[in-house]
Amino acid sequence: TERGLENEHLRVTFAGDGTLSMEDKDVGGGVFRGGTGGAHAVVLDDPSDTWSHNVRAYTKEVGAFGSARFRVLENGPLRATLRVRTSYGASSLQTDWMLYAGARTLEARVTLDWHEHLKILKFSFPVDVQNPRPTYEIAYGFKVRKTEGDEDAGQRWIDLAGDRAGKPYGLAIINDAKYGYSVQDNDLRVSIARGAVYAQHDPHKLEPDGEYLWQDQGEQTFRLLLAPHAGAWQDAGIVHLAEELTAPAAVLYQGIHPGQRPPAASFLSVDAPNVVVSVVKKAEDGDDLIIRCYETAGREAKTTLNLGLVNRHWTGAFRPLEIKTLRVPRSGGEIREVNALEH
């Protein structure tokens, strides 16, 4: 409808300011804290320099995007898409919310036209859990941090989980372009855009009538994926969802014709859900292949890599968060575990 999306698992409704409420039908409750909406586009004061020297957190709210307009873009058997347009000052925000049949995730395709100065834009997600515990993706792993509102770096996803009715529950936000986050108690926030002066360095002060170049001005696009989940994030496939969002499989339509190849095949597959292949490359010396993979969930794993591209396989054990680099001779021979220098 003009104000809502629904499938077997999720019911999403939108308020007049563009924020959304999300009911998780599988657990029978709302994802966000009662009376507050998710994806609230909050504008905060940010008078700091380009690198925000001596700033630990952005806390002073000065406004928010609002006055939403709604339009149904798609309403079919595979997915429905609802476009929400909001504005603040000289800036505009367009979000296409997409819900697929059978999906437990809600996708947002966002276009922001940003023209604010000395302000920062954050998306707020007040998750309805007790004893919240934020987990940030970092390079080849994850890090649990405190809920004190500090601005912290992360990679493709952040998860805020806690207790609900005596059971674990949480919400992961996955994105393809933003790497700053903060969590104050239950409020998970994703940093979207700043309006600082380009290349200004503290203690240099801005002149009231000065001419400056400002960061993040103009149009930008990015995607978000909201993934509510019962249980731990490790069991909800968050890392795999991040891979699917940020590195989708390329599709090339070649036409219909006879051939000898099977209808389906794989160049490379991994049979452990918590092991991810991050690199496939040619060796720095010689024609061997280098395959780098790591354990994602902080749990031990035993896995088999099936290398269809060279008709080989390898079986091995991973310690929690272990990174392995494998050297694969193309012409046969032992697949060896090597160090990061490929030795």
Coordinates of C-alpha atoms in Angstrom, one line a residue:
T1 CA 0.0 0.0 0.0
E2 CA 1.0 3.6 0.0
R3 CA 2.2 3.4 3.6
G4 CA 3.1 -0.2 4.0
L5 CA 4.8 -3.4 2.9
E6 CA 4.2 -7.0 4.1
N7 CA 5.2 -10.6 3.3
E8 CA 5.1 -13.9 5.3
H9 CA 7.7 -12.7 7.8
L10 CA 7.7 -8.9 8.0
R11 CA 5.1 -6.1 8.3
V12 CA 6.4 -2.6 7.6
T13 CA 4.4 0.6 8.1
F14 CA 5.5 4.2 7.5
A15 CA 4.8 7.3 9.5
G16 CA 4.3 10.8 8.1
D17 CA 7.9 11.8 8.8
G18 CA 9.2 8.8 6.7
T19 CA 10.2 6.6 9.7
L20 CA 9.2 3.0 9.7
S21 CA 7.8 0.5 12.1
M22 CA 8.7 -3.2 11.5
E23 CA 6.8 -6.1 13.0
D24 CA 8.7 -9.4 13.0
K25 CA 5.8 -11.8 12.5
D26 CA 8.0 -14.9 13.2
V27 CA 8.5 -13.8 16.8
G28 CA 5.4 -11.7 17.2
G29 CA 6.7 -8.2 18.1
G30 CA 8.1 -5.0 16.8
V31 CA 11.7 -4.6 16.0
F32 CA 12.0 -1.0 17.2
R33 CA 11.3 0.5 20.6
G34 CA 7.7 1.3 21.2
G35 CA 6.5 4.6 19.9
T36 CA 9.7 5.4 17.9
G37 CA 10.4 4.7 14.3
G38 CA 13.4 3.2 12.6
A39 CA 15.5 4.7 9.8
H40 CA 14.9 8.1 11.4
A41 CA 17.1 10.6 9.4
V42 CA 18.5 12.7 12.2
V43 CA 20.6 15.8 11.6
L44 CA 23.2 16.7 14.3
D45 CA 25.4 19.7 15.0
D46 CA 29.0 19.1 13.7
P47 CA 31.2 22.2 13.9
S48 CA 34.4 20.2 13.9
D49 CA 37.2 20.0 11.3
T50 CA 37.5 17.5 8.5
W51 CA 38.8 14.8 10.8
S52 CA 36.7 15.7 13.8
H53 CA 39.7 16.1 16.1
N54 CA 38.8 15.7 19.8
V55 CA 35.3 14.6 19.0
R56 CA 34.1 11.2 20.5
A57 CA 30.4 11.5 19.7
Y58 CA 27.8 13.6 17.9
T59 CA 25.0 14.3 20.4
K60 CA 23.3 17.6 19.6
E61 CA 20.3 17.0 17.4
V62 CA 19.3 20.1 15.4
G63 CA 16.6 18.6 13.2
A64 CA 15.5 15.7 11.1
F65 CA 14.3 14.9 7.6
G66 CA 10.5 14.8 7.4
S67 CA 7.3 15.8 5.5
A68 CA 7.3 12.4 3.7
R69 CA 5.7 11.8 0.3
F70 CA 4.9 8.2 -0.7
R71 CA 4.6 6.4 -4.0
V72 CA 4.2 2.7 -4.8
L73 CA 6.7 1.8 -7.5
E74 CA 6.3 -2.0 -7.7
N75 CA 3.6 -4.4 -6.5
G76 CA 4.2 -7.8 -8.0
P77 CA 4.5 -11.5 -6.9
L78 CA 8.3 -11.3 -6.5
R79 CA 8.7 -7.9 -4.6
A80 CA 7.0 -4.7 -3.7
T81 CA 8.8 -1.3 -3.7
L82 CA 7.6 1.8 -1.9
R83 CA 9.4 5.2 -2.5
V84 CA 9.6 7.6 0.3
R85 CA 10.8 11.2 -0.2
T86 CA 11.7 13.5 2.7
S87 CA 13.6 16.8 3.0
Y88 CA 15.6 18.9 5.5
G89 CA 16.8 22.4 4.8
A90 CA 18.3 22.5 1.3
S91 CA 18.7 18.7 1.2
S92 CA 16.5 15.9 0.0
L93 CA 16.3 12.1 0.7
Q94 CA 14.7 9.5 -1.6
T95 CA 14.5 5.9 -0.3
D96 CA 13.1 3.0 -2.2
W97 CA 12.1 0.3 0.3
M98 CA 12.0 -3.1 -1.2
L99 CA 10.5 -6.3 0.3
Y100 CA 10.8 -9.6 -1.5
A101 CA 8.4 -12.5 -1.2
G102 CA 9.7 -14.9 1.5
A103 CA 12.5 -12.5 2.6
R104 CA 13.4 -11.9 6.2
T105 CA 15.3 -8.7 5.2
L106 CA 14.2 -5.3 4.1
E107 CA 16.3 -3.5 1.5
A108 CA 16.7 0.3 1.1
R109 CA 18.1 1.9 -2.1
V110 CA 18.9 5.5 -1.0
T111 CA 19.6 8.6 -3.0
L112 CA 20.7 11.6 -0.9
D113 CA 21.1 15.1 -2.2
W114 CA 23.1 16.8 0.6
H115 CA 23.7 20.5 0.9
E116 CA 24.1 21.2 4.6
H117 CA 27.2 22.7 6.3
L118 CA 28.6 22.0 9.8
K119 CA 26.1 19.2 10.3
I120 CA 26.1 15.4 10.2
L121 CA 23.3 13.1 9.0
K122 CA 22.7 9.8 10.8
F123 CA 20.1 7.1 10.4
S124 CA 18.7 6.0 13.7
F125 CA 17.5 2.5 14.5
P126 CA 16.2 2.2 18.2
V127 CA 16.2 -1.6 18.6
D128 CA 13.8 -3.0 21.2
V129 CA 16.1 -5.2 23.3
Q130 CA 17.5 -5.2 26.8
N131 CA 21.2 -5.5 27.7
P132 CA 22.2 -4.4 24.1
R133 CA 25.5 -5.6 22.7
P134 CA 26.8 -4.0 19.5
T135 CA 29.1 -6.1 17.2
Y136 CA 31.0 -4.3 14.3
E137 CA 32.5 -6.0 11.3
I138 CA 36.2 -5.3 11.1
A139 CA 38.8 -6.6 8.6
Y140 CA 38.6 -10.4 8.6
G141 CA 36.5 -10.6 11.8
F142 CA 34.4 -8.6 14.2
K143 CA 34.7 -6.5 17.4
V144 CA 32.2 -6.0 20.3
R145 CA 32.1 -2.5 21.6
K146 CA 30.3 -0.5 24.3
T147 CA 27.0 1.3 24.0
E148 CA 28.2 4.7 25.1
G149 CA 27.5 6.7 21.9
D150 CA 31.1 6.9 20.6
E151 CA 31.7 7.3 16.9
D152 CA 33.4 4.1 15.8
A153 CA 34.6 2.6 12.5
G154 CA 33.1 -0.5 11.1
Q155 CA 32.9 -2.3 7.7
R156 CA 29.9 -3.6 5.9
W157 CA 27.7 -4.5 8.9
I158 CA 26.8 -3.7 12.5
D159 CA 24.6 -5.8 14.7
L160 CA 22.8 -4.7 17.9
A161 CA 21.5 -7.7 19.9
G162 CA 20.2 -8.3 23.4
D163 CA 17.5 -10.0 25.3
R164 CA 13.8 -10.0 24.6
A165 CA 11.4 -12.0 26.7
G166 CA 14.3 -14.0 28.0
K167 CA 15.6 -14.9 24.5
P168 CA 18.3 -13.4 22.3
Y169 CA 17.1 -11.1 19.5
G170 CA 18.8 -8.4 17.4
L171 CA 18.9 -6.3 14.3
A172 CA 21.8 -6.1 11.8
I173 CA 22.3 -3.2 9.4
I174 CA 24.3 -4.1 6.3
N175 CA 25.4 -1.4 3.8
D176 CA 27.6 -1.0 0.8
A177 CA 29.1 2.5 1.3
K178 CA 29.1 3.7 5.0
Y179 CA 31.7 3.0 7.6
G180 CA 30.9 5.1 10.7
Y181 CA 28.5 3.9 13.4
S182 CA 27.5 4.7 17.0
V183 CA 25.4 3.0 19.6
Q184 CA 23.9 4.8 22.6
D185 CA 22.0 2.3 24.8
N186 CA 19.5 0.8 22.3
D187 CA 19.9 3.4 19.6
L188 CA 22.0 2.1 16.7
R189 CA 23.0 4.9 14.3
V190 CA 24.7 4.8 10.9
S191 CA 26.7 7.9 9.8
I192 CA 25.6 8.9 6.3
A193 CA 27.1 12.3 5.4
R194 CA 28.9 15.2 7.0
G195 CA 29.1 18.9 6.1
A196 CA 32.6 19.7 7.2
V197 CA 35.0 21.9 5.3
Y198 CA 37.3 20.0 3.0
A199 CA 40.8 19.6 4.3
Q200 CA 40.3 21.9 7.3
H201 CA 42.7 21.0 10.2
D202 CA 42.2 21.9 13.8
P203 CA 43.2 24.4 15.2
H204 CA 42.5 26.5 12.1
K205 CA 39.3 28.5 12.5
L206 CA 36.8 29.2 9.8
E207 CA 36.3 32.8 8.7
P208 CA 32.6 33.9 8.8
D209 CA 32.8 35.3 5.3
G210 CA 35.3 32.7 4.0
E211 CA 35.0 30.7 0.8
Y212 CA 35.3 27.0 1.4
L213 CA 34.8 23.6 -0.3
W214 CA 32.4 21.5 1.8
Q215 CA 32.5 17.7 2.1
D216 CA 29.8 15.3 0.9
Q217 CA 27.9 17.9 -1.1
G218 CA 25.5 16.9 -3.9
E219 CA 24.0 13.5 -4.8
Q220 CA 25.1 10.1 -3.6
T221 CA 23.6 6.7 -3.7
F222 CA 24.0 3.7 -1.4
R223 CA 22.1 0.6 -0.2
L224 CA 21.1 -0.7 3.2
L225 CA 19.7 -4.1 4.3
L226 CA 17.8 -4.4 7.6
A227 CA 18.0 -7.9 8.9
P228 CA 16.1 -8.6 12.2
H229 CA 16.9 -12.0 13.7
A230 CA 16.1 -14.2 16.6
G231 CA 19.1 -15.8 18.2
A232 CA 22.7 -14.8 17.6
W233 CA 23.9 -12.9 14.5
Q234 CA 26.3 -15.8 13.7
D235 CA 23.2 -18.1 13.2
A236 CA 21.4 -15.5 11.1
G237 CA 23.8 -15.6 8.2
I238 CA 24.7 -11.9 8.5
V239 CA 28.2 -12.3 6.9
H240 CA 26.7 -14.1 3.9
L241 CA 24.0 -11.4 3.5
A242 CA 26.8 -8.8 3.5
E243 CA 28.6 -10.7 0.7
E244 CA 25.4 -11.0 -1.3
L245 CA 24.6 -7.3 -1.0
T246 CA 28.1 -5.9 -1.7
A247 CA 29.4 -8.5 -4.2
P248 CA 26.4 -9.9 -6.1
A249 CA 27.0 -12.6 -8.7
A250 CA 27.4 -11.2 -12.2
V251 CA 24.7 -12.2 -14.7
L252 CA 25.4 -12.4 -18.4
Y253 CA 22.6 -13.4 -20.7
Q254 CA 24.1 -15.3 -23.6
G255 CA 21.0 -16.6 -25.4
I256 CA 19.5 -20.1 -25.9
H257 CA 21.6 -22.7 -27.8
P258 CA 22.6 -26.3 -27.5
G259 CA 25.6 -27.3 -25.5
Q260 CA 27.4 -29.9 -23.3
R261 CA 27.7 -28.0 -20.1
P262 CA 25.5 -28.9 -17.1
P263 CA 22.6 -26.5 -16.2
A264 CA 24.3 -25.6 -13.0
A265 CA 27.9 -25.7 -11.7
S266 CA 30.3 -23.9 -9.4
F267 CA 33.8 -22.7 -9.8
L268 CA 34.4 -22.7 -6.0
S269 CA 32.2 -23.6 -3.1
V270 CA 32.7 -23.9 0.7
D271 CA 30.6 -26.3 2.8
A272 CA 30.9 -24.5 6.2
P273 CA 28.5 -21.6 6.7
N274 CA 31.0 -19.7 8.8
V275 CA 33.9 -19.8 6.4
V276 CA 34.2 -17.2 3.6
V277 CA 36.6 -17.1 0.7
S278 CA 37.9 -13.5 0.5
V279 CA 40.6 -13.7 -2.2
V280 CA 41.2 -15.8 -5.4
K281 CA 44.2 -14.6 -7.3
K282 CA 47.3 -15.6 -9.2
A283 CA 50.4 -16.2 -7.1
E284 CA 53.0 -13.4 -7.0
D285 CA 55.5 -15.8 -8.4
G286 CA 54.5 -18.5 -10.9
D287 CA 51.1 -19.7 -12.2
D288 CA 49.7 -21.2 -8.9
L289 CA 46.4 -19.9 -7.6
I290 CA 46.2 -18.3 -4.2
I291 CA 43.0 -18.7 -2.2
R292 CA 42.5 -16.8 1.1
C293 CA 39.7 -17.6 3.4
Y294 CA 38.7 -17.0 7.1
E295 CA 36.4 -18.1 9.8
T296 CA 33.7 -15.4 10.4
A297 CA 31.7 -16.3 13.6
G298 CA 34.4 -16.8 16.3
R299 CA 33.7 -20.6 16.2
E300 CA 35.8 -23.6 15.2
A301 CA 35.0 -25.1 11.8
K302 CA 36.0 -27.9 9.6
T303 CA 35.3 -27.3 5.9
T304 CA 35.9 -28.6 2.4
L305 CA 36.7 -26.2 -0.4
N306 CA 35.6 -27.7 -3.8
L307 CA 37.6 -26.0 -6.5
G308 CA 35.6 -26.7 -9.6
L309 CA 37.8 -24.4 -11.6
V310 CA 40.7 -26.8 -11.3
N311 CA 38.9 -30.0 -10.4
R312 CA 40.5 -30.1 -6.9
H313 CA 39.3 -30.0 -3.3
W314 CA 40.9 -29.2 0.1
T315 CA 39.7 -30.1 3.6
G316 CA 41.0 -28.4 6.7
A317 CA 40.1 -27.1 10.2
F318 CA 39.8 -23.4 11.2
R319 CA 40.3 -21.9 14.7
P320 CA 38.0 -19.1 15.6
L321 CA 38.6 -16.1 13.3
E322 CA 41.6 -17.8 11.7
I323 CA 42.8 -16.6 8.3
K324 CA 44.2 -19.3 6.0
T325 CA 46.1 -18.7 2.7
L326 CA 46.2 -21.7 0.3
R327 CA 48.5 -22.2 -2.6
V328 CA 47.0 -24.3 -5.4
P329 CA 49.2 -25.7 -8.2
R330 CA 47.2 -25.5 -11.5
S331 CA 48.9 -28.6 -12.9
G332 CA 48.4 -30.9 -9.9
G333 CA 50.3 -31.5 -6.8
E334 CA 49.7 -30.8 -3.2
I335 CA 47.5 -27.8 -2.1
R336 CA 49.6 -26.2 0.6
E337 CA 48.8 -23.8 3.4
V338 CA 51.2 -20.8 3.2
N339 CA 51.6 -17.5 5.0
A340 CA 50.3 -14.1 3.8
L341 CA 53.5 -13.7 1.7
E342 CA 52.6 -16.9 -0.2
H343 CA 55.6 -18.8 1.2

